[in-house]
Short mmCIF file of C-alpha atoms in Angstrom, two decimals:
data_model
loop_
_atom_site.label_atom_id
_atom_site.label_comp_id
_atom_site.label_asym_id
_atom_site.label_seq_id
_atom_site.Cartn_x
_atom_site.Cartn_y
_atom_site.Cartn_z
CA UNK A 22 49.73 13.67 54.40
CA UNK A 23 47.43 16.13 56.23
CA UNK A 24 46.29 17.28 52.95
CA UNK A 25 44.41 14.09 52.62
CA UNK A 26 42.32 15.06 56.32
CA UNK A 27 41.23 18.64 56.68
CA UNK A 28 38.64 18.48 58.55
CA UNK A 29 36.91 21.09 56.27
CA UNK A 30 33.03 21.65 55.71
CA UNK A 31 33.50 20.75 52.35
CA UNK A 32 35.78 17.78 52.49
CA UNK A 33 32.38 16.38 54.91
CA UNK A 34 30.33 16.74 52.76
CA UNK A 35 31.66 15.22 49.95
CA UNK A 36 32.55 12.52 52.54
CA UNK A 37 29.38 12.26 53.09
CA UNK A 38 27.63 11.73 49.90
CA UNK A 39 31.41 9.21 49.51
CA UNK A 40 30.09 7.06 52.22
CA UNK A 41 26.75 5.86 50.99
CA UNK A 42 27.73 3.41 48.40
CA UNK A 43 30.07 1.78 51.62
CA UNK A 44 27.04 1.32 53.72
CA UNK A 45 25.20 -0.98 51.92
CA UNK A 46 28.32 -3.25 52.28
CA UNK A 47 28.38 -2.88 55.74
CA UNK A 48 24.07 -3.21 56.07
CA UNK A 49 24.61 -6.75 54.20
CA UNK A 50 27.36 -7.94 56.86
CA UNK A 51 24.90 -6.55 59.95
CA UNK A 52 22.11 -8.45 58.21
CA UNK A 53 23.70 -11.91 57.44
CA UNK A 54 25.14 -11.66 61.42
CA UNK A 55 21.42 -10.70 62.70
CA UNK A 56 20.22 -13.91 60.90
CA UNK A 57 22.73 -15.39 62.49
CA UNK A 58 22.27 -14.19 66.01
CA UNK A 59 18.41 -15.42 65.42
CA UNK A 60 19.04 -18.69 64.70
CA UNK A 61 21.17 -19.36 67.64
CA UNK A 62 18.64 -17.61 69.71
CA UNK A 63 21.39 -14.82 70.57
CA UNK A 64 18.44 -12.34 71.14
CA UNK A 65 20.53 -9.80 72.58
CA UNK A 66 23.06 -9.57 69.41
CA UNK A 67 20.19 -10.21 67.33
CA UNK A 68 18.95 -6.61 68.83
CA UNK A 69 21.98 -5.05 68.57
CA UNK A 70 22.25 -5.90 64.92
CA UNK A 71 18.63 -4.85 64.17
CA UNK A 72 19.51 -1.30 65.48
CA UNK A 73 22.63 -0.82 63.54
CA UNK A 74 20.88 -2.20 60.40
CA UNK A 75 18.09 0.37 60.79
CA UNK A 76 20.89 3.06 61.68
CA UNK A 77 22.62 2.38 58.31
CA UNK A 78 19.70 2.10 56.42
CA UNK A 79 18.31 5.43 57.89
CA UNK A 80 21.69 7.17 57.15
CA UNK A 81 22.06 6.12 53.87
CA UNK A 82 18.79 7.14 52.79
CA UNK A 83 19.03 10.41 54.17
CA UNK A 84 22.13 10.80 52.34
CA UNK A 85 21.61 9.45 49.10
CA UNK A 86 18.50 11.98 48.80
CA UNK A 87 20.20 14.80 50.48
CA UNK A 88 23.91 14.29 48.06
CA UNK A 89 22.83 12.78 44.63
CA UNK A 90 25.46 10.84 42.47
CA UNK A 91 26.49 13.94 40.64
CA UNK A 92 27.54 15.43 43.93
CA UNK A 93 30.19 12.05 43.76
CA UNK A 94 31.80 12.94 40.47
CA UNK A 95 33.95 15.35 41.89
CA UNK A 96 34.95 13.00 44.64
CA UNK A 97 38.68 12.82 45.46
CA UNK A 98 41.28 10.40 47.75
CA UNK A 99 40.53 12.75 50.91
CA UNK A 100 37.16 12.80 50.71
CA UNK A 101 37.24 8.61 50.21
CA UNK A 102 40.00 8.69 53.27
CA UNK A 103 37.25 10.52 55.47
CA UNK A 104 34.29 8.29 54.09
CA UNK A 105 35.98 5.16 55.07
CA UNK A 106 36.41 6.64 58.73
CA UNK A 107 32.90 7.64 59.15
CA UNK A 108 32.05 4.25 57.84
CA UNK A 109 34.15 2.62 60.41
CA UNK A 110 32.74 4.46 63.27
CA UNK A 111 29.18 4.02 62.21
CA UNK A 112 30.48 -0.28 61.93
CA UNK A 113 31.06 0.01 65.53
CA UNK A 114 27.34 0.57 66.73
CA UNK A 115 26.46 -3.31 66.94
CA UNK A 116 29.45 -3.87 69.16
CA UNK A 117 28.57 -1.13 71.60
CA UNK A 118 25.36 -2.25 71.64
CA UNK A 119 25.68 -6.24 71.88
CA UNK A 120 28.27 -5.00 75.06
CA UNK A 121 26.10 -2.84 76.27
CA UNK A 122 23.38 -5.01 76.57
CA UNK A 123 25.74 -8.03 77.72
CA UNK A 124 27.09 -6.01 80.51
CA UNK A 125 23.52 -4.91 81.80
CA UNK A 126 22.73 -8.79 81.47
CA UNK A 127 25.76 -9.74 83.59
CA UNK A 128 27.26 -11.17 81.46
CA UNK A 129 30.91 -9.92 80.27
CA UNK A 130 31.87 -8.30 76.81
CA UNK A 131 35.01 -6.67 75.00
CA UNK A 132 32.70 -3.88 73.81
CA UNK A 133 30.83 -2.56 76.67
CA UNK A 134 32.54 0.78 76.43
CA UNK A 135 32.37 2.93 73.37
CA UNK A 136 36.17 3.59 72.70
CA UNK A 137 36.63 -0.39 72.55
CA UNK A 138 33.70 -1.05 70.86
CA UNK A 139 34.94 1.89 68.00
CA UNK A 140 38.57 0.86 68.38
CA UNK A 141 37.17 -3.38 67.16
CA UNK A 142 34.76 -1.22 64.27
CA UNK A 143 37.42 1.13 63.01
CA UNK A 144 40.53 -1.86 63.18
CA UNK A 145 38.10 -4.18 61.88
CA UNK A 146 36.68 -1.79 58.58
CA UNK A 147 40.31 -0.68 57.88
CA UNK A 148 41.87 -4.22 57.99
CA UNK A 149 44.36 -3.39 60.54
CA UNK A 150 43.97 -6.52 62.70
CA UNK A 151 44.19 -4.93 65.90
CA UNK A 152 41.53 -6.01 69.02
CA UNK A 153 40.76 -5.32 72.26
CA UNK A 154 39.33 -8.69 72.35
CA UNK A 155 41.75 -11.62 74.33
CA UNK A 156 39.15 -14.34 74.40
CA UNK A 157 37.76 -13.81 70.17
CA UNK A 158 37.10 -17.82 70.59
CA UNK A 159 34.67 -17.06 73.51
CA UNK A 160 32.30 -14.86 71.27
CA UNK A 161 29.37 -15.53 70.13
CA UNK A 162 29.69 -17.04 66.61
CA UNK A 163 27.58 -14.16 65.53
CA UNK A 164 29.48 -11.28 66.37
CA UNK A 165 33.12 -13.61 65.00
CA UNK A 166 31.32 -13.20 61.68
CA UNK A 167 30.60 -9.78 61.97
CA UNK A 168 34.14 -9.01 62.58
CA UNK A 169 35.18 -10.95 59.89
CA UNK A 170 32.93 -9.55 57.36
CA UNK A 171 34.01 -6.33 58.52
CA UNK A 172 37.94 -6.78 57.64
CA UNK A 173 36.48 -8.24 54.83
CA UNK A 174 34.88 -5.14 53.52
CA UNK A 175 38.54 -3.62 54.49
CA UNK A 176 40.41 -5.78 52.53
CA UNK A 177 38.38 -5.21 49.38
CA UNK A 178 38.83 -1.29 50.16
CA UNK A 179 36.75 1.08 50.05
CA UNK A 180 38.51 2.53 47.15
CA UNK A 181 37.54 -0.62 45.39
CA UNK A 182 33.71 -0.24 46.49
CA UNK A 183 33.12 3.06 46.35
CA UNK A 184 36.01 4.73 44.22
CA UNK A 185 35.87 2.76 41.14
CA UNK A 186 32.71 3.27 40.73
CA UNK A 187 33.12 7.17 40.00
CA UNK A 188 34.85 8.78 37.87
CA UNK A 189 36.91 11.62 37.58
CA UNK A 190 40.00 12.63 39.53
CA UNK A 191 39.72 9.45 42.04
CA UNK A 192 39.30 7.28 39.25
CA UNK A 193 42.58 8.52 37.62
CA UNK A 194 44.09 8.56 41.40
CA UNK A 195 43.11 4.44 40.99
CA UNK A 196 44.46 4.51 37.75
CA UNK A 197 47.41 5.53 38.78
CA UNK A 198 48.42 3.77 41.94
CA UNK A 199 46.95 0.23 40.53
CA UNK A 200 48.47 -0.04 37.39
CA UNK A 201 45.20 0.36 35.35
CA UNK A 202 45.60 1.60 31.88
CA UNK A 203 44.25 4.55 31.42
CA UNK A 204 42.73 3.83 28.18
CA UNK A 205 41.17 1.15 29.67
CA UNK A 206 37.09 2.04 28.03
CA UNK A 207 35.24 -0.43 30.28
CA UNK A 208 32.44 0.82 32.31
CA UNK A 209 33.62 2.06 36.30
CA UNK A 210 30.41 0.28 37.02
CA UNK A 211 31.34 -3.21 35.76
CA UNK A 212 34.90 -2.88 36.65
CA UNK A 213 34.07 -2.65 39.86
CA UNK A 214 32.05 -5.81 39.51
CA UNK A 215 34.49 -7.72 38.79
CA UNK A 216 36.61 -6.82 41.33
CA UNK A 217 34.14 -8.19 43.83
CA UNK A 218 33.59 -11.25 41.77
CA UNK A 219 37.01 -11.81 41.76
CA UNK A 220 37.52 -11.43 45.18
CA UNK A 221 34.60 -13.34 46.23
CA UNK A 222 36.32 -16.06 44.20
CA UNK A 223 39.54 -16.21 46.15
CA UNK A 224 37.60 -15.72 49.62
CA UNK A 225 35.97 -18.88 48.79
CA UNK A 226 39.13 -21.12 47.63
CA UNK A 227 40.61 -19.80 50.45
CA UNK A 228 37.65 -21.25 53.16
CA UNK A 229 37.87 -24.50 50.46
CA UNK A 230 41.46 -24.77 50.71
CA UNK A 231 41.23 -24.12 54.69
CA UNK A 232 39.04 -26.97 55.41
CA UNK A 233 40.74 -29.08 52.89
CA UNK A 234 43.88 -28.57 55.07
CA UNK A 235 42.01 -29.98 58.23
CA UNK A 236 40.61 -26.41 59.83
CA UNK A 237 37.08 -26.33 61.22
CA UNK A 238 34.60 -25.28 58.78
CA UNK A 239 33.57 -22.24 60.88
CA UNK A 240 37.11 -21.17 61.37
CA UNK A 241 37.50 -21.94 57.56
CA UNK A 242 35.26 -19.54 56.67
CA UNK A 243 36.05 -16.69 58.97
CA UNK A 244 39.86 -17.18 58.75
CA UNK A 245 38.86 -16.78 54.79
CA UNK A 246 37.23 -13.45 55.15
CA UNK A 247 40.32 -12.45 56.99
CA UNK A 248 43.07 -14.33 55.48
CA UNK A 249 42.00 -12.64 52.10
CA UNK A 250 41.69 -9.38 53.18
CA UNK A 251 45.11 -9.58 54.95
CA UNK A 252 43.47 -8.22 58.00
CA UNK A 253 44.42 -10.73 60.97
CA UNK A 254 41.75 -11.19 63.29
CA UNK A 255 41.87 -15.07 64.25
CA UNK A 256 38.90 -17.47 66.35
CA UNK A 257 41.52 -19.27 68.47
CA UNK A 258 42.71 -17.41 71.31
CA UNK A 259 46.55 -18.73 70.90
CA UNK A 260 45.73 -17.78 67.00
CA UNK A 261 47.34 -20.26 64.23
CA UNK A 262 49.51 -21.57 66.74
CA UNK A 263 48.36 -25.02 67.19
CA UNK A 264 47.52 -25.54 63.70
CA UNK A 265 48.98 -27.91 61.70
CA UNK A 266 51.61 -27.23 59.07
CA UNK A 267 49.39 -27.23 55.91
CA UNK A 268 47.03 -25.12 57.55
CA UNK A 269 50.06 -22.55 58.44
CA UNK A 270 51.01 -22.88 54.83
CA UNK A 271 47.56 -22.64 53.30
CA UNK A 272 47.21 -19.42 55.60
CA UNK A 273 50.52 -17.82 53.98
CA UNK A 274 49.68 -18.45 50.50
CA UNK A 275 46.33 -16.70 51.11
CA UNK A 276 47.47 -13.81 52.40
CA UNK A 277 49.96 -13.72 49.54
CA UNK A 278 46.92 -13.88 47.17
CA UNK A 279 44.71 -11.47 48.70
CA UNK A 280 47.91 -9.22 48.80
CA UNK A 281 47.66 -8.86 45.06
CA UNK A 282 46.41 -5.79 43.60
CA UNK A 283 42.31 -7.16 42.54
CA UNK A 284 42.49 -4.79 40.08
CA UNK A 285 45.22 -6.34 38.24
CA UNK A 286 43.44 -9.82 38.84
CA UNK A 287 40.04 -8.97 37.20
#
């Protein structure tokens, strides 16, 4: 397993030119939530979000000139492994922030010190479902979605974002542990396409199928992006406890779903 993480120069760098590709996923979540802070007139989040969105663009322009996409065909698991953390860490920044600022204003936030604000970002981008947040139902809506979109991203893996469309030795390392054939002549490019089409699909039966089953639209649709990506974070503080047996059910069988391999699916 540690073969996967030495922290060597070169593993970095190809981490680095890895993690590109994953920050334009991230940028879109930070923007959609920023357009959301602005509408509710949330003008600290709204700031927060603005800074992280110029962060990632900033950083991904930097990188993409200084580690073109041949320096990506050579990519491996380990160097995907350390792109995804990086990624993770740099997801955090809008939480810090929106604390930050929140705790300046007097007001109280989960995320006003860095290690919980990275803790949310990195549990959030890997899908692990763990938060430091006991009140989730008391934030504001636009940081909810953020965290959402976030597991979202998780769920879909960064494998799945970034990996498949490369080729070479992670490509075969997807190959292998998916299923995929590997005489299987389609494009990495449109393969990975379809993955996201397929998942965006099922993300959106599953918000469908939530409010069908008598949840709250807004819950629908973050419990959706989470539900999906089998990453856990809930609006409710008591979670799905006090929902109603169909929405329990509807819950289980979209986990089960998003627990498929995507691959497979598209």
């Amino acid at each position: 397993m540690l073969r996967y993480v030495q922290p060597t120069a070169y593993a970095f760098t190809k981490a680095a030119a890895t993690v590109a590709p994953l920050l334009i996923a991230v940028q879109l979540v930070m923007s959609v939530c920023f357009a959301l802070a602005l509408l509710r007139g949330s003008v600290l989040n709204a700031a927060a979000f603005a800074v992280g969105i110029i962060a990632t663009g900033s950083l991904r322009a930097m990188l993409r000139r200084r580690f073109p996409y041949s320096t990506m065909r050579s990519v491996s698991t380990r160097h995907v492994l350390l792109a995804w953390g990086m990624g993770s860490l740099l997801a955090s920044l809008p939480l810090y922030i929106s604390g930050s600022l929140a705790t300046r204003s007097g007001s109280t936030s989960p995320y006003e010190t860095l290690s919980a604000a990275t803790f949310e970002g990195v549990s959030a981008l890997t899908s692990c479902g763990l938060t430091v947040s006991t009140r989730p139902d008391t934030l504001d809506p636009s940081i909810q979605l953020y965290r959402s979109g976030l597991e979202w991203i998780g769920g879909l893996g960064m494998v799945m974002i970034v990996g498949m469309a490369m080729r070479g030795q992670l490509r075969r390392d997807i190959q292998d542990q998916s299923g995929w054939s590997a005489t299987h002549h389609d494009p990495a490019p449109i393969t990975a396409r379809r993955v996201v089409l397929v998942y965006t699909i099922l993300t959106a039966a599953a918000a469908l199928a939530f409010a069908a089953a008598g949840m709250p639209p807004w819950q629908a649709l973050n419990h959706a992006l989470t539900g999906i990506s089998t990453g856990g974070f809930v609006i409710p503080a008591e979670g799905f406890g006090n929902y109603s047996s169909a929405v329990k059910i509807t819950a289980m069988v979209a986990m089960t779903v998003g627990a498929l391999s995507v691959v497979l699916l598209a």
